[in-house]
XYZ file of C-alpha atoms in Angstrom:
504
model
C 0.000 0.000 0.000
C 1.117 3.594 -0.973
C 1.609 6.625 1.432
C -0.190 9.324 0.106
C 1.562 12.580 -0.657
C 0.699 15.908 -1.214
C 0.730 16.727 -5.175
C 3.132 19.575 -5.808
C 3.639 19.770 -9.229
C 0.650 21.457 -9.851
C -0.996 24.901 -8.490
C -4.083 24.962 -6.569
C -5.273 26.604 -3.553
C -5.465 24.114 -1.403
C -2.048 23.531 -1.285
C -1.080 26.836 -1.408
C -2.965 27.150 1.817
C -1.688 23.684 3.334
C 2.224 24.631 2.471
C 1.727 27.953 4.001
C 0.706 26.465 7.144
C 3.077 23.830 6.879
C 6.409 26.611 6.225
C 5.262 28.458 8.898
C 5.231 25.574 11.767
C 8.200 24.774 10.326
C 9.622 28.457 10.560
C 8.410 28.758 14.415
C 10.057 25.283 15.087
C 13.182 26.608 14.009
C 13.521 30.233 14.644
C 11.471 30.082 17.500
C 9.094 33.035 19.006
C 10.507 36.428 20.572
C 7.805 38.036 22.488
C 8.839 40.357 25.149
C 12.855 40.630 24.727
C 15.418 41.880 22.314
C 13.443 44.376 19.663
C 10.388 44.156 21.669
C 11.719 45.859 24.542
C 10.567 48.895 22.722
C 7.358 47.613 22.389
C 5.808 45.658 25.531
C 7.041 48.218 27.859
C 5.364 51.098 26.288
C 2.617 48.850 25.721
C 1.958 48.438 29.707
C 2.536 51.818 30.397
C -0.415 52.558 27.467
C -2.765 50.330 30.027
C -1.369 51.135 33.241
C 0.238 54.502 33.413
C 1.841 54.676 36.830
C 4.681 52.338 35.270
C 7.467 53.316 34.203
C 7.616 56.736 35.267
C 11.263 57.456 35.330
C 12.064 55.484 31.785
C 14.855 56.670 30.167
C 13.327 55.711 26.556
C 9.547 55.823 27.542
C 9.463 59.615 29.091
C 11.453 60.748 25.497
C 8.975 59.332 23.562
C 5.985 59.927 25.459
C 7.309 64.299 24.571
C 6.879 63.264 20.923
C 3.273 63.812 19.427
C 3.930 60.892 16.997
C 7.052 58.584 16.414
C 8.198 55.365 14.549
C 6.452 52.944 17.038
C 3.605 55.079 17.360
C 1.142 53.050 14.910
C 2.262 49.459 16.239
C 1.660 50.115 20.025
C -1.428 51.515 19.137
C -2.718 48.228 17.312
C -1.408 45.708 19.809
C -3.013 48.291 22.370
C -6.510 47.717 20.040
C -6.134 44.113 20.219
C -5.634 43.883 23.952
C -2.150 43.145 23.374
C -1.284 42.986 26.952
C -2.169 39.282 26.924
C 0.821 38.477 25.088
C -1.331 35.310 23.605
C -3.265 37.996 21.399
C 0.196 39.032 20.094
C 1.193 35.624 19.278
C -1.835 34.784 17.601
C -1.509 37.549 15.382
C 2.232 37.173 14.797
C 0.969 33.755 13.726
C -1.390 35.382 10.866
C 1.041 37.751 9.955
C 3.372 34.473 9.237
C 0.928 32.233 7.311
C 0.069 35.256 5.175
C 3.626 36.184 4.370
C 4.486 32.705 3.365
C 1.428 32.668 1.394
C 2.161 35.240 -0.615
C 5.760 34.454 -1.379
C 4.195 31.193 -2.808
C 1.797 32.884 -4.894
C 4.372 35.343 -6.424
C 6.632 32.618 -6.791
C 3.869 30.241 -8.237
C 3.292 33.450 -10.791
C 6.528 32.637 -12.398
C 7.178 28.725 -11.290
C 4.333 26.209 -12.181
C 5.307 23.674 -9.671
C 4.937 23.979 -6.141
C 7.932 21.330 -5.600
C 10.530 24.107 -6.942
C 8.346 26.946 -5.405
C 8.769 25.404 -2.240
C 12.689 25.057 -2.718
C 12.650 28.547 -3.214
C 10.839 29.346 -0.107
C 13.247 27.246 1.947
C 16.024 29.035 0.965
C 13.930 32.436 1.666
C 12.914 31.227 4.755
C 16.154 29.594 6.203
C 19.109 29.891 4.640
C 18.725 34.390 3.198
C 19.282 35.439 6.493
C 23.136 33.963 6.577
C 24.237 36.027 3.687
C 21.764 38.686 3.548
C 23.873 42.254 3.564
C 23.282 44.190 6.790
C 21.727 41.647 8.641
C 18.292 42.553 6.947
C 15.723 40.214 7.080
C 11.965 39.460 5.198
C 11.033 38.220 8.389
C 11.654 37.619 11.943
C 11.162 35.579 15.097
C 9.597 38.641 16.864
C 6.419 40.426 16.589
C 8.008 43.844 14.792
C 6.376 46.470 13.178
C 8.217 45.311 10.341
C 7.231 41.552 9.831
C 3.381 43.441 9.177
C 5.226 46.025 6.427
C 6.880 43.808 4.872
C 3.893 40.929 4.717
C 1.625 44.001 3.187
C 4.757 44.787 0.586
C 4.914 41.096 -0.639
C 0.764 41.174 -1.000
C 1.252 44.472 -3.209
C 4.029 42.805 -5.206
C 1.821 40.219 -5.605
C -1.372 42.367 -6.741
C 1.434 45.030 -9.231
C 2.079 41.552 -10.688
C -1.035 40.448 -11.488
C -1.969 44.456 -12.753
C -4.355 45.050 -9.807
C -2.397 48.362 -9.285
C -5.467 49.958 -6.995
C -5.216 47.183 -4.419
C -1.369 46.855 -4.768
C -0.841 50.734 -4.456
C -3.900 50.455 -0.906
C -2.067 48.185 0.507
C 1.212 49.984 1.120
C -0.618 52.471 2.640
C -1.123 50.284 6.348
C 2.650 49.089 5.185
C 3.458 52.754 5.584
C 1.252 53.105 8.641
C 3.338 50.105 10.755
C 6.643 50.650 9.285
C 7.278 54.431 7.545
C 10.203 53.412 5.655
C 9.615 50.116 4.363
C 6.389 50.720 3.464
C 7.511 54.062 1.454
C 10.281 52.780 0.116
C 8.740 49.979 -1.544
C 5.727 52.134 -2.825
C 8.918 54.543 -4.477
C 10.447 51.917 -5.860
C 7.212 50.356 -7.556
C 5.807 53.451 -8.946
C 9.197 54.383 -10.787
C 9.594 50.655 -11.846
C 6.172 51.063 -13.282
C 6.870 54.055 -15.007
C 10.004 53.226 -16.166
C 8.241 50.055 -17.767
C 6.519 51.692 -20.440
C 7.900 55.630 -20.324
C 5.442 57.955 -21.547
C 4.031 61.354 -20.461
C 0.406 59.299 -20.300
C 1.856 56.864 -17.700
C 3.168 59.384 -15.223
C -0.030 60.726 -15.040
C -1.678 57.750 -14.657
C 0.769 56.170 -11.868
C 0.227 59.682 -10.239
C -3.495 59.172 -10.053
C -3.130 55.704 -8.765
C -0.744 57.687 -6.295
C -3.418 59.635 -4.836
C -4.672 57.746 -2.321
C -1.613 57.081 -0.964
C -0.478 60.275 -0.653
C -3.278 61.526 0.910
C -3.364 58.840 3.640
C 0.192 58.802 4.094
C 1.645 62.366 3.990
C -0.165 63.540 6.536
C 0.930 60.550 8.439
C 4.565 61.421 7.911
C 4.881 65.026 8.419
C 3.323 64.522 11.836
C 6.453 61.920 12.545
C 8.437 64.695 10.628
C 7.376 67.720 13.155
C 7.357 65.541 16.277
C 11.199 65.614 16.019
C 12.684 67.457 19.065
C 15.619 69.915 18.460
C 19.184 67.859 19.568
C 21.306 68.898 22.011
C 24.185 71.129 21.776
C 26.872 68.236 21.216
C 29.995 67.810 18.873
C 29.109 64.191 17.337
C 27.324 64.093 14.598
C 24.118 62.183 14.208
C 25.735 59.800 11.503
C 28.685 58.685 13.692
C 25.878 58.251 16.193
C 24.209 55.872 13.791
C 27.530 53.884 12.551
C 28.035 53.561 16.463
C 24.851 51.681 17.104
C 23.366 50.335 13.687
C 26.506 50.385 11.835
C 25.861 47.072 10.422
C 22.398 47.664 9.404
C 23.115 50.994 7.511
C 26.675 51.152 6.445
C 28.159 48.949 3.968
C 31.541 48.175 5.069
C 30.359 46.420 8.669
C 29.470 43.630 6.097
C 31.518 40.387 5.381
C 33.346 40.621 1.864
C 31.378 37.320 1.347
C 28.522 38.423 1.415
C 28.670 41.727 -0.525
C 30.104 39.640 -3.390
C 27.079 36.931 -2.781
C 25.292 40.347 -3.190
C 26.365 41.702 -6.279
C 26.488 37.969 -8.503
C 22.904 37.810 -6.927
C 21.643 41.531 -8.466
C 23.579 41.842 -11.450
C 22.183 38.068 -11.803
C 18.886 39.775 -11.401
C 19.498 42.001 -14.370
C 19.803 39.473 -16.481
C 17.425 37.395 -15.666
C 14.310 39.997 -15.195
C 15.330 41.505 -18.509
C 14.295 38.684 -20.273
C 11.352 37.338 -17.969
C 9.376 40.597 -16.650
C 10.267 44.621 -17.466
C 8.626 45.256 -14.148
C 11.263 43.607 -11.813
C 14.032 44.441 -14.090
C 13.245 48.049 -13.796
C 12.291 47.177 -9.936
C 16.330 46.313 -9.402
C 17.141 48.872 -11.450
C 15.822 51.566 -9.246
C 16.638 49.755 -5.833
C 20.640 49.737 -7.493
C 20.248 53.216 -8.396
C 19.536 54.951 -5.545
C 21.798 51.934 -3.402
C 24.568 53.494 -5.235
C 23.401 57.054 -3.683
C 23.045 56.073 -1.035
C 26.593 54.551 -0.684
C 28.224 57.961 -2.015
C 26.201 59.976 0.218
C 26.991 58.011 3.558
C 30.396 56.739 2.719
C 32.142 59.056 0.637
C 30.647 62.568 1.254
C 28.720 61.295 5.114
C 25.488 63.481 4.957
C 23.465 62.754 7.489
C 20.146 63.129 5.323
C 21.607 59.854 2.848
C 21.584 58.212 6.478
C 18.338 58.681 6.561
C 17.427 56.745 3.403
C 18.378 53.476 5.417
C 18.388 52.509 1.384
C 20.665 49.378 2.737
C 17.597 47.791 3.642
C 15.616 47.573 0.373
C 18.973 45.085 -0.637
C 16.135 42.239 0.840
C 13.908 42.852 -2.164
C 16.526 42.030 -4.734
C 17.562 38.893 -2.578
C 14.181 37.862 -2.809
C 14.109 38.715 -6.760
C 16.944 36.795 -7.140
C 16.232 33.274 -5.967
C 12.819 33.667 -7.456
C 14.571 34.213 -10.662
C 17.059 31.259 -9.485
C 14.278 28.656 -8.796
C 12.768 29.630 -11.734
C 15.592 29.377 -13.861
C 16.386 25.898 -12.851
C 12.823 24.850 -13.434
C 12.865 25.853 -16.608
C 16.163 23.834 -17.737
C 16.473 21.282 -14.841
C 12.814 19.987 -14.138
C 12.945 17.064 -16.468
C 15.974 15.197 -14.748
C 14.516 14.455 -11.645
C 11.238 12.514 -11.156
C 8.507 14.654 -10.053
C 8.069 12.094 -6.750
C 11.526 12.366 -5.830
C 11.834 15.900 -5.933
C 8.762 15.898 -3.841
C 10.246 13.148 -1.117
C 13.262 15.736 -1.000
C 11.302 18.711 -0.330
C 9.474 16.487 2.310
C 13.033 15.657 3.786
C 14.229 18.542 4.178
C 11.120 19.583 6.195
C 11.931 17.410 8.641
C 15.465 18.201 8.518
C 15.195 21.894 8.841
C 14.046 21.821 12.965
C 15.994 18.912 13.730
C 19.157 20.822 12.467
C 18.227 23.885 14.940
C 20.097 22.279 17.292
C 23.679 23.160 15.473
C 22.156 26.791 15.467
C 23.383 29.317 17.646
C 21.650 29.601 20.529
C 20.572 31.571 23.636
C 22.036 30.885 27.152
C 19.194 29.594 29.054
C 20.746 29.325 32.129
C 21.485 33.482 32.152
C 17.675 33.408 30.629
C 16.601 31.934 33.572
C 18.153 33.903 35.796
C 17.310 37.133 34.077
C 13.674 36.299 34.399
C 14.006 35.193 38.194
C 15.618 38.352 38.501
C 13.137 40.086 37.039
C 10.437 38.665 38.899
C 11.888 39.477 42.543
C 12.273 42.970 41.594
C 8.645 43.346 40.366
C 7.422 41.819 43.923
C 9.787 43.350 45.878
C 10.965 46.883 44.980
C 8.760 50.052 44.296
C 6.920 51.007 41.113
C 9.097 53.858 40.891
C 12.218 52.348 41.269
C 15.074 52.639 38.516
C 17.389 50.037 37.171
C 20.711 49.433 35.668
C 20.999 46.351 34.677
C 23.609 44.557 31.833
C 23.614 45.166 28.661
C 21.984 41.941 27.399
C 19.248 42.031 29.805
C 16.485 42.774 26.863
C 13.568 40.365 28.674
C 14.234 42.253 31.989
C 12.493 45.434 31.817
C 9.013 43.883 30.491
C 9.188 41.069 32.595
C 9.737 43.642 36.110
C 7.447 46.615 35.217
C 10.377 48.761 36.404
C 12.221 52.071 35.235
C 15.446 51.359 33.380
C 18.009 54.201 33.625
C 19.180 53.015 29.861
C 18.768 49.691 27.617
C 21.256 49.110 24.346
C 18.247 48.203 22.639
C 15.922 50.975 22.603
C 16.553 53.434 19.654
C 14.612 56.640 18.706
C 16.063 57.821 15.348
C 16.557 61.266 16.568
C 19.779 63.471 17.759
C 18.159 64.809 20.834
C 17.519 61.032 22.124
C 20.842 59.248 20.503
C 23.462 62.122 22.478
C 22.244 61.362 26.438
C 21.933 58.291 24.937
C 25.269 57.620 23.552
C 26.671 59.658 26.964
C 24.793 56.934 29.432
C 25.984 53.926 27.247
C 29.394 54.669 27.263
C 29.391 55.556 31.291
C 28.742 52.019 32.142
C 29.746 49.596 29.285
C 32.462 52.309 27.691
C 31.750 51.248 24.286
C 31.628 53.683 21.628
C 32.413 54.528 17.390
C 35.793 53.486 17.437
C 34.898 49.892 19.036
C 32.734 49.845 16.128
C 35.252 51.198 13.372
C 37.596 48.281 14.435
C 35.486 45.665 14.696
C 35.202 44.889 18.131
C 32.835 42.678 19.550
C 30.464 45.378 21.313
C 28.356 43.408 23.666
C 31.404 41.199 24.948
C 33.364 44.430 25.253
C 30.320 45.711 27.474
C 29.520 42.535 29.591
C 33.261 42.785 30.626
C 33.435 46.766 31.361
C 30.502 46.415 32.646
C 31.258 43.241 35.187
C 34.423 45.334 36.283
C 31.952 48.582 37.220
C 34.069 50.922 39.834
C 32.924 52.688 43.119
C 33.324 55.635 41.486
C 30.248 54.589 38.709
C 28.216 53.258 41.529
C 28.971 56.758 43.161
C 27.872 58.525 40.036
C 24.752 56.361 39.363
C 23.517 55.936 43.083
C 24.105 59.457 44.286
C 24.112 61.458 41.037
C 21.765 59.815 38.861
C 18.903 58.601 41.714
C 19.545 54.800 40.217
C 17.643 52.334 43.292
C 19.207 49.034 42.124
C 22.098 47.892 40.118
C 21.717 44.606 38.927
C 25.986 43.241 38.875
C 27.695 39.730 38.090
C 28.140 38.922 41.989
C 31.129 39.692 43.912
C 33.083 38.900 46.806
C 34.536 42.341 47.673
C 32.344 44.820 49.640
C 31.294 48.131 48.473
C 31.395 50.971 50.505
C 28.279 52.690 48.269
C 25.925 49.492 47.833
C 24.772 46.259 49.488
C 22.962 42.699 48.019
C 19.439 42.275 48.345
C 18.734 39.710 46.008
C 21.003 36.968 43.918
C 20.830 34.124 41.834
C 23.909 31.770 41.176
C 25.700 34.799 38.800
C 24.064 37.880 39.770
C 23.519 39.822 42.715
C 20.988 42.790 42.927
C 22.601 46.053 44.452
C 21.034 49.101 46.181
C 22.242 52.012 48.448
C 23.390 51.222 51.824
């Protein structure tokens, strides 16, 4: 008797649906879920604070954004805070959706071009788990955590989807919410679409007409981003610039030369690959990489050579996902189209099925997470919640990103929380480098920045506890444990590597 398999070499619905699910258990199995720590620690805070106001109140990051009338994370909070996103279950199941729906529409764009679903889902494998190892910048399509961007980016690949198919009302709608939760991924891709479209078929009759399929965009957007624009607070009086501020702490998201020379070569074979291929196959992604390249390559000379600040804030680096996704679309479908014969459509199907399975049973070679210093991070976290005031402040290290959520309590400043602005990034910058002494020239020469802070940090003097105790109002200072006293704090609290500090 025969096992019956799923038939991928043909297109339907149904199993469009049924791999979608099946990629996206397969995604959480190996990625995993990150719900309250690393990125979100700009969220979940804010999020309680939006429900229960007395939290918080001496924030570093939560009273400079509460002074701004809109900012980036503005639209986000205020849809988890619609669906009762203080259950973090609501969040999950809609970080869920947000998955399936992604995954579904990279199948259908890639089922526009591929007729099989057996080399549609080889592409998607090596979208979904292999891009993010040479991707340049460290840019993703999608991530373990529930981000503003994982909703952008879901709404850009459902517009790709609808431009391809010449729905250009609905494509055009829908990066209007794409705007909404993430302002430059969402605008970017719209700019990039409308030129490729114009640039398609170049006439004086097709400006006009992309510009009145423009409309309601810009009317739903601009008004949207001007607010963000005018909510901007004027920066200190301070000698670094704003882009050394930048290189300092998302170097290797914006600036080219944090990346590996690996993977900028990967890059270039993979868009000039692009070229080729779309030229032949579809005007509309040919001129799509053309305009992502073009402004890439301003974007380079503004930051790198001539370092204006305004380039900077392009963050153009980040569009280089859409021609990685372009080009193993045009890769899969390239191999289809001269390969498919030599291999039997049921073993190509038993591979795909293999390497399924494979996939989460290989996630234990991935780099992982300490779980013992996860497990004491959240014990720590939960003692100070029960047993310290609402108004207390924390320092705490520098890869405590779960802490601040879990406790409910005032952090004096977190490495992970980032408001694109020179008034926030300066104090910012200052309070970083007073307790983990890391700064741009770590960055410029290579250094390993957390390490570098975990061990400045572990070594902290009197003379910062002094500063930080005395000066600063800090209530608790959460230190690897030690065996010499302090003549400015005392324990209160420890688990087997860390010891919770306050005033004597």
């Amino acid at each position: 008797m025969s096992i019956p398999i799923i038939n991928l070499t043909k297109v339907t619905k149904h199993t469009d649906i049924l791999l979608s699910g099946l990629f996206g258990l397969v995604y959480y199995l190996f990625w995993g879920y990150e719900g309250i720590g690393n990125d979100m620690i700009e969220i979940i805070p804010a999020l309680k604070k939006m429900v229960h106001p007395e939290l918080y109140p001496n924030d570093f990051y939560l009273n400079f954004t509460k002074t701004l009338l809109l900012h980036e994370r503005s639209f986000i909070l205020q849809f988890y805070h619609f669906i009762h996103g203080i259950n973090p279950l609501h969040i999950f199941i809609v970080y869920c959706i947000c998955l399936f729906f992604f995954i579904l529409g990279l199948f259908r764009i890639f089922a526009f071009f591929i007729p099989s679903h057996t080399a549609v889902s080889f592409g998607l494998i090596i979208i979904l788990f292999i891009a993010k190892y040479t991707s340049i910048g460290g840019n993703e399509l999608f991530y373990s955590s529930p981000a503003s961007a994982i909703f952008s980016k879901t709404l850009c690949i459902w517009a790709l989807l609808f431009k391809l198919k010449r729905k250009n009302t609905w494509s055009y709608l829908l990066l209007i919410p794409a705007t909404y939760f993430h302002v430059l991924v969402g605008f970017q891709f719209f700019l990039i679409l409308v030129a490729s479209e114009i640039l398609t078929e170049f006439s004086i009759s097709r400006i006009k007409e992309q510009l009145k399929l423009s409309i309601p965009f810009i009317v739903a957007t601009i008004p949207y981003l001007f607010a963000i624009f005018i909510s901007r607070k004027n920066p200190h009086g301070h000698g670094t610039s704003f882009l050394d501020l930048i290189e300092f702490r998302l170097g290797h998201h914006f600036i080219i030369q944090y990346n590996s020379v690996l993977n900028m070569t990967f890059y270039l074979i993979l868009y000039f690959f692009c070229l080729y291929y779309w030229k032949q196959k579809s005007k509309l992604l040919y001129h799509f990489c053309i305009i992502q390249g073009a402004i890439l390559l301003l974007y380079l000379v503004l930051v790198n050579i001539f370092r204006i600040e305004q380039g900077l804030q392009l963050q153009w680096l980040k569009t280089t996902i859409w021609i990685e996704l372009l080009g193993v679309l045009g890769f899969c479908s390239l191999l289809y189209a001269n390969f498919s014969n030599l291999i039997q459509q049921r073993t190509s199907q038993y591979i795909i099925a293999a390497l399924l399975l494979a996939i989460p049973v290989s996630k234990q070679w991935k780099e992982k997470e300490d779980h013992f210093k996860l497990t004491e991070e959240i014990d720590l976290a939960k003692w100070s919640k029960s047993n310290t005031p609402i108004e207390a402040t924390f320092v705490y290290p520098i890869d405590f990103t779960r802490f601040k959520s879990i406790s409910e309590r005032s952090s004096w400043i977190d490495y992970k929380t980032i408001s694109h602005q020179k008034a926030y990034f300066i104090p910012w910058a200052d309070r970083i480098d007073k307790i983990f002494q890391i700064g741009l020239s770590d960055r410029k020469n290579k250094v390993d920045l957390i390490k570098k802070a975990q061990m400045n940090y572990s070594k902290m003097n009197e003379s910062t506890l002094d500063y930080l105790i005395n000066n600063q109002s800090v209530d608790y200072i959460i230190l690897p444990t030690r065996l010499e006293l302090s003549a400015i704090v005392k324990p209160v609290f420890s688990t087997t590597s860390f010891t919770i500090y306050c005033k004597k």
